[in-house]
Each structure stands twice: as structure tokens, then as C-alpha cells.
Amino acid sequence: MAVTGWLESLRTAQKTALLQDGRRKVHYLFPDGKEMAEEYDEKTSELLVRKWRVKSALGAMGQWQLEVGEPALLGAGNLGPELIKESNANPIFMRKDTKKSFQWRIRNLPYAKDVYSVCVDQKERCIIVKTTNKKLLWTLWQCAGVHGTPSEIDTSYLWMTPC
């Protein structure tokens, strides 16, 4: 979507905002039926969560699809409507946008730091995280905006960080 088209759709959207739990929450309802919800830190104005929801072909509201931020954790013992949940030992991917950088975070990495490598595929314009033992491979971003070199990518590995 062109920038002017995106700005125009934001202007025409019905907006609702509130302050709750130290977060500024903004809900957008677009004329085509799509919904977007954003949460910002009240003090720093940093985007914490952005999620989308669209109506199905029959008009029912779909599930929220997380674009930025971490998924909300369900309470202990609450498995939600599916009555089954994935293992909490699986890697969890999330995107976080700041004023200075785009960040992709992977939690619950099963191997030591020296097993992982991060590279840029210039041809496919994506960032790839892979293991030397060839057991895991993730493509983090595929977009026209990725045209950097490995020296432009900053990586850090923290063990046992809180969620």
C-alpha cells in the first residue's frame, strides 16, 4: 500500500483511545471492516503491540493476528478455546519496533550461542538465522527494505531473560 493510501485509510478509520495499565491503547476500525489495535508505553511512546483482525468471508470476526510485540500469556491452567497448546519450550518469535531500529526477538533457543549464525541473503532480501548442526533454519524478514550487509546487523544472545 502506498504511503498516501495508508495515511488516508488511517484518517478515515474510526478511532478509539484509552489509557490503561501504563499503556496508551488505540483501536482503529477501517471502512473495509478490518481492525487494528496498537498499544504504546505511556512514558516513552514506544510501540509495544500491534495486532490486526479481519472478518471472514461469512462476516464472523477472526482471531487477532499479532504483527508487533509479544503474545498475551494465558493464565496457568487456562488453555483457551483450542483446549490444546504448544510446548513452551519451542522458540517464540516476536518483532519489536523502536525509533532507532527494527528488532526481531527469538526466545527459548535450545542451543548455545556458538551454534547460531545470522546472515543476510542479498538475492532474497531476507535475514536468516540458522544452526551449524543444520537442525533449525528461520527466515526472519523478506522485504524490499532489507538490503544490508552482515556488518549492519547487530545480534545479542542473552540467557534466561525474563519474558
PDB file of C-alpha atoms in Angstrom:
ATOM      1  CA  MET A   1       0.000   0.000   0.000  1.00  0.00           C
ATOM      2  CA  ALA A   2       1.335   3.406  -0.917  1.00  0.00           C
ATOM      3  CA  VAL A   3       2.177   5.783   1.908  1.00  0.00           C
ATOM      4  CA  THR A   4      -0.511   8.270   0.888  1.00  0.00           C
ATOM      5  CA  GLY A   5      -3.092   5.456   0.701  1.00  0.00           C
ATOM      6  CA  TRP A   6      -2.106   4.228   4.164  1.00  0.00           C
ATOM      7  CA  LEU A   7      -2.317   7.723   5.658  1.00  0.00           C
ATOM      8  CA  GLU A   8      -5.709   8.264   4.047  1.00  0.00           C
ATOM      9  CA  SER A   9      -7.033   4.975   5.424  1.00  0.00           C
ATOM     10  CA  LEU A  10      -5.804   5.960   8.911  1.00  0.00           C
ATOM     11  CA  ARG A  11      -7.577   9.306   8.606  1.00  0.00           C
ATOM     12  CA  THR A  12     -10.869   7.714   7.561  1.00  0.00           C
ATOM     13  CA  ALA A  13     -10.756   4.989  10.240  1.00  0.00           C
ATOM     14  CA  GLN A  14     -12.952   5.225  13.313  1.00  0.00           C
ATOM     15  CA  LYS A  15     -10.565   5.597  16.273  1.00  0.00           C
ATOM     16  CA  THR A  16     -10.922   4.917  19.990  1.00  0.00           C
ATOM     17  CA  ALA A  17      -8.165   5.536  22.563  1.00  0.00           C
ATOM     18  CA  LEU A  18      -7.752   4.942  26.273  1.00  0.00           C
ATOM     19  CA  LEU A  19      -5.073   4.849  28.965  1.00  0.00           C
ATOM     20  CA  GLN A  20      -4.834   1.608  30.946  1.00  0.00           C
ATOM     21  CA  ASP A  21      -2.066  -0.063  32.980  1.00  0.00           C
ATOM     22  CA  GLY A  22       0.591   2.426  31.875  1.00  0.00           C
ATOM     23  CA  ARG A  23      -0.257   1.881  28.210  1.00  0.00           C
ATOM     24  CA  ARG A  24      -1.974   4.059  25.647  1.00  0.00           C
ATOM     25  CA  LYS A  25      -4.295   1.776  23.674  1.00  0.00           C
ATOM     26  CA  VAL A  26      -5.613   2.848  20.278  1.00  0.00           C
ATOM     27  CA  HIS A  27      -8.224   0.863  18.332  1.00  0.00           C
ATOM     28  CA  TYR A  28      -8.832   1.534  14.629  1.00  0.00           C
ATOM     29  CA  LEU A  29     -11.896   0.353  12.704  1.00  0.00           C
ATOM     30  CA  PHE A  30     -11.375   0.749   8.967  1.00  0.00           C
ATOM     31  CA  PRO A  31     -14.228   1.217   6.465  1.00  0.00           C
ATOM     32  CA  ASP A  32     -13.462  -2.180   4.866  1.00  0.00           C
ATOM     33  CA  GLY A  33     -14.126  -3.953   8.207  1.00  0.00           C
ATOM     34  CA  LYS A  34     -10.501  -4.549   9.236  1.00  0.00           C
ATOM     35  CA  GLU A  35      -9.474  -3.712  12.789  1.00  0.00           C
ATOM     36  CA  MET A  36      -6.085  -2.698  14.136  1.00  0.00           C
ATOM     37  CA  ALA A  37      -5.179  -2.314  17.800  1.00  0.00           C
ATOM     38  CA  GLU A  38      -1.968  -0.675  18.995  1.00  0.00           C
ATOM     39  CA  GLU A  39      -0.518  -0.294  22.477  1.00  0.00           C
ATOM     40  CA  TYR A  40       2.133   2.299  23.342  1.00  0.00           C
ATOM     41  CA  ASP A  41       4.159   2.782  26.504  1.00  0.00           C
ATOM     42  CA  GLU A  42       2.679   5.845  28.224  1.00  0.00           C
ATOM     43  CA  LYS A  43       6.062   7.299  29.241  1.00  0.00           C
ATOM     44  CA  THR A  44       8.273   6.544  26.225  1.00  0.00           C
ATOM     45  CA  SER A  45       5.593   6.407  23.467  1.00  0.00           C
ATOM     46  CA  GLU A  46       7.265   3.201  22.245  1.00  0.00           C
ATOM     47  CA  LEU A  47       5.060   0.840  20.226  1.00  0.00           C
ATOM     48  CA  LEU A  48       4.594  -2.316  22.312  1.00  0.00           C
ATOM     49  CA  VAL A  49       1.874  -4.223  20.449  1.00  0.00           C
ATOM     50  CA  ARG A  50       0.207  -4.026  17.036  1.00  0.00           C
ATOM     51  CA  LYS A  51      -2.387  -6.591  16.053  1.00  0.00           C
ATOM     52  CA  TRP A  52      -4.908  -6.986  13.222  1.00  0.00           C
ATOM     53  CA  ARG A  53      -8.269  -8.687  12.879  1.00  0.00           C
ATOM     54  CA  VAL A  54     -10.325  -9.174   9.717  1.00  0.00           C
ATOM     55  CA  LYS A  55     -13.786 -10.533   9.112  1.00  0.00           C
ATOM     56  CA  SER A  56     -14.175 -13.940   7.496  1.00  0.00           C
ATOM     57  CA  ALA A  57     -15.987 -14.409   4.188  1.00  0.00           C
ATOM     58  CA  LEU A  58     -19.216 -15.015   6.135  1.00  0.00           C
ATOM     59  CA  GLY A  59     -18.772 -11.897   8.291  1.00  0.00           C
ATOM     60  CA  ALA A  60     -17.625 -13.522  11.544  1.00  0.00           C
ATOM     61  CA  MET A  61     -14.804 -11.828  13.423  1.00  0.00           C
ATOM     62  CA  GLY A  62     -11.489 -13.649  13.067  1.00  0.00           C
ATOM     63  CA  GLN A  63      -8.715 -14.137  15.614  1.00  0.00           C
ATOM     64  CA  TRP A  64      -6.268 -11.309  16.342  1.00  0.00           C
ATOM     65  CA  GLN A  65      -3.041 -11.658  14.326  1.00  0.00           C
ATOM     66  CA  LEU A  66      -0.038 -10.210  16.152  1.00  0.00           C
ATOM     67  CA  GLU A  67       2.267  -8.064  13.987  1.00  0.00           C
ATOM     68  CA  VAL A  68       4.447  -6.392  16.645  1.00  0.00           C
ATOM     69  CA  GLY A  69       5.070  -7.381  20.247  1.00  0.00           C
ATOM     70  CA  GLU A  70       4.656 -10.436  22.409  1.00  0.00           C
ATOM     71  CA  PRO A  71       1.559 -12.606  22.589  1.00  0.00           C
ATOM     72  CA  ALA A  72      -0.520 -12.260  25.742  1.00  0.00           C
ATOM     73  CA  LEU A  73       0.188 -15.126  28.095  1.00  0.00           C
ATOM     74  CA  LEU A  74      -2.738 -17.250  29.166  1.00  0.00           C
ATOM     75  CA  GLY A  75      -3.185 -17.848  32.871  1.00  0.00           C
ATOM     76  CA  ALA A  76      -1.973 -21.080  34.440  1.00  0.00           C
ATOM     77  CA  GLY A  77      -4.233 -23.959  33.511  1.00  0.00           C
ATOM     78  CA  ASN A  78      -6.209 -21.875  31.018  1.00  0.00           C
ATOM     79  CA  LEU A  79      -5.742 -23.482  27.617  1.00  0.00           C
ATOM     80  CA  GLY A  80      -8.096 -21.186  25.753  1.00  0.00           C
ATOM     81  CA  PRO A  81     -10.735 -22.219  23.211  1.00  0.00           C
ATOM     82  CA  GLU A  82      -8.498 -24.759  21.452  1.00  0.00           C
ATOM     83  CA  LEU A  83      -8.011 -26.902  24.608  1.00  0.00           C
ATOM     84  CA  ILE A  84      -4.509 -27.700  23.424  1.00  0.00           C
ATOM     85  CA  LYS A  85      -1.384 -25.591  23.428  1.00  0.00           C
ATOM     86  CA  GLU A  86       2.096 -25.821  22.010  1.00  0.00           C
ATOM     87  CA  SER A  87       5.085 -26.535  24.179  1.00  0.00           C
ATOM     88  CA  ASN A  88       6.506 -23.525  25.969  1.00  0.00           C
ATOM     89  CA  ALA A  89       9.986 -24.881  25.133  1.00  0.00           C
ATOM     90  CA  ASN A  90       9.512 -24.076  21.417  1.00  0.00           C
ATOM     91  CA  PRO A  91      11.222 -20.946  20.064  1.00  0.00           C
ATOM     92  CA  ILE A  92       8.977 -17.886  20.170  1.00  0.00           C
ATOM     93  CA  PHE A  93       9.407 -15.144  17.539  1.00  0.00           C
ATOM     94  CA  MET A  94       8.378 -11.557  18.024  1.00  0.00           C
ATOM     95  CA  ARG A  95       9.034  -8.232  16.361  1.00  0.00           C
ATOM     96  CA  LYS A  96       9.666  -5.011  18.228  1.00  0.00           C
ATOM     97  CA  ASP A  97       9.992  -1.643  16.504  1.00  0.00           C
ATOM     98  CA  THR A  98      11.809   1.219  18.194  1.00  0.00           C
ATOM     99  CA  LYS A  99      12.624   4.718  16.986  1.00  0.00           C
ATOM    100  CA  LYS A 100      16.184   3.629  16.146  1.00  0.00           C
ATOM    101  CA  SER A 101      15.820   0.051  14.924  1.00  0.00           C
ATOM    102  CA  PHE A 102      13.676  -2.888  13.940  1.00  0.00           C
ATOM    103  CA  GLN A 103      14.179  -5.834  16.281  1.00  0.00           C
ATOM    104  CA  TRP A 104      13.320  -9.488  15.943  1.00  0.00           C
ATOM    105  CA  ARG A 105      13.495 -11.474  19.147  1.00  0.00           C
ATOM    106  CA  ILE A 106      13.649 -15.238  19.450  1.00  0.00           C
ATOM    107  CA  ARG A 107      13.008 -16.682  22.883  1.00  0.00           C
ATOM    108  CA  ASN A 108      13.680 -20.252  24.079  1.00  0.00           C
ATOM    109  CA  LEU A 109      16.633 -21.019  21.834  1.00  0.00           C
ATOM    110  CA  PRO A 110      17.587 -24.660  22.526  1.00  0.00           C
ATOM    111  CA  TYR A 111      21.332 -24.453  21.759  1.00  0.00           C
ATOM    112  CA  ALA A 112      24.368 -22.458  22.907  1.00  0.00           C
ATOM    113  CA  LYS A 113      25.320 -19.112  21.330  1.00  0.00           C
ATOM    114  CA  ASP A 114      28.146 -20.507  19.172  1.00  0.00           C
ATOM    115  CA  VAL A 115      25.719 -22.865  17.362  1.00  0.00           C
ATOM    116  CA  TYR A 116      23.754 -19.987  15.748  1.00  0.00           C
ATOM    117  CA  SER A 117      24.706 -17.754  12.842  1.00  0.00           C
ATOM    118  CA  VAL A 118      22.872 -14.760  11.377  1.00  0.00           C
ATOM    119  CA  CYS A 119      23.321 -13.768   7.743  1.00  0.00           C
ATOM    120  CA  VAL A 120      21.757 -11.589   5.063  1.00  0.00           C
ATOM    121  CA  ASP A 121      20.661 -13.132   1.776  1.00  0.00           C
ATOM    122  CA  GLN A 122      21.175 -10.259  -0.685  1.00  0.00           C
ATOM    123  CA  LYS A 123      19.333 -12.033  -3.502  1.00  0.00           C
ATOM    124  CA  GLU A 124      16.210 -12.905  -1.495  1.00  0.00           C
ATOM    125  CA  ARG A 125      16.448  -9.739   0.653  1.00  0.00           C
ATOM    126  CA  CYS A 126      15.924 -11.515   3.944  1.00  0.00           C
ATOM    127  CA  ILE A 127      17.646 -12.177   7.250  1.00  0.00           C
ATOM    128  CA  ILE A 128      18.382 -15.829   8.006  1.00  0.00           C
ATOM    129  CA  VAL A 129      19.113 -17.432  11.379  1.00  0.00           C
ATOM    130  CA  LYS A 130      20.486 -20.957  11.176  1.00  0.00           C
ATOM    131  CA  THR A 131      22.329 -23.514  13.261  1.00  0.00           C
ATOM    132  CA  THR A 132      25.658 -25.115  12.424  1.00  0.00           C
ATOM    133  CA  ASN A 133      24.179 -28.558  13.150  1.00  0.00           C
ATOM    134  CA  LYS A 134      21.590 -27.930  10.367  1.00  0.00           C
ATOM    135  CA  LYS A 135      18.638 -28.698  12.618  1.00  0.00           C
ATOM    136  CA  LEU A 136      16.973 -25.277  12.570  1.00  0.00           C
ATOM    137  CA  LEU A 137      16.593 -22.545   9.944  1.00  0.00           C
ATOM    138  CA  TRP A 138      14.459 -19.406  10.168  1.00  0.00           C
ATOM    139  CA  THR A 139      13.876 -16.646   7.656  1.00  0.00           C
ATOM    140  CA  LEU A 140      13.055 -13.579   9.727  1.00  0.00           C
ATOM    141  CA  TRP A 141      12.231 -10.959   7.176  1.00  0.00           C
ATOM    142  CA  GLN A 142      11.600 -10.876   3.488  1.00  0.00           C
ATOM    143  CA  CYS A 143      11.074  -7.333   2.360  1.00  0.00           C
ATOM    144  CA  ALA A 144      12.409  -4.739  -0.044  1.00  0.00           C
ATOM    145  CA  GLY A 145      13.739  -2.805   2.965  1.00  0.00           C
ATOM    146  CA  VAL A 146      16.392  -5.435   3.754  1.00  0.00           C
ATOM    147  CA  HIS A 147      19.434  -4.618   1.658  1.00  0.00           C
ATOM    148  CA  GLY A 148      22.166  -4.557   4.251  1.00  0.00           C
ATOM    149  CA  THR A 149      25.318  -6.468   4.904  1.00  0.00           C
ATOM    150  CA  PRO A 150      26.033  -8.734   7.873  1.00  0.00           C
ATOM    151  CA  SER A 151      28.043  -5.911   9.456  1.00  0.00           C
ATOM    152  CA  GLU A 152      24.830  -3.827   9.664  1.00  0.00           C
ATOM    153  CA  ILE A 153      23.092  -6.488  11.747  1.00  0.00           C
ATOM    154  CA  ASP A 154      23.613  -6.347  15.481  1.00  0.00           C
ATOM    155  CA  THR A 155      22.972  -9.574  17.392  1.00  0.00           C
ATOM    156  CA  SER A 156      22.962 -10.322  21.078  1.00  0.00           C
ATOM    157  CA  TYR A 157      22.416 -13.544  22.958  1.00  0.00           C
ATOM    158  CA  LEU A 158      21.048 -13.405  26.478  1.00  0.00           C
ATOM    159  CA  TRP A 159      20.495 -16.485  28.559  1.00  0.00           C
ATOM    160  CA  MET A 160      17.458 -16.811  30.850  1.00  0.00           C
ATOM    161  CA  THR A 161      15.977 -13.410  30.135  1.00  0.00           C
ATOM    162  CA  PRO A 162      12.550 -12.659  31.635  1.00  0.00           C
ATOM    163  CA  CYS A 163       9.597 -12.543  29.228  1.00  0.00           C
TER     164      CYS A 163
END
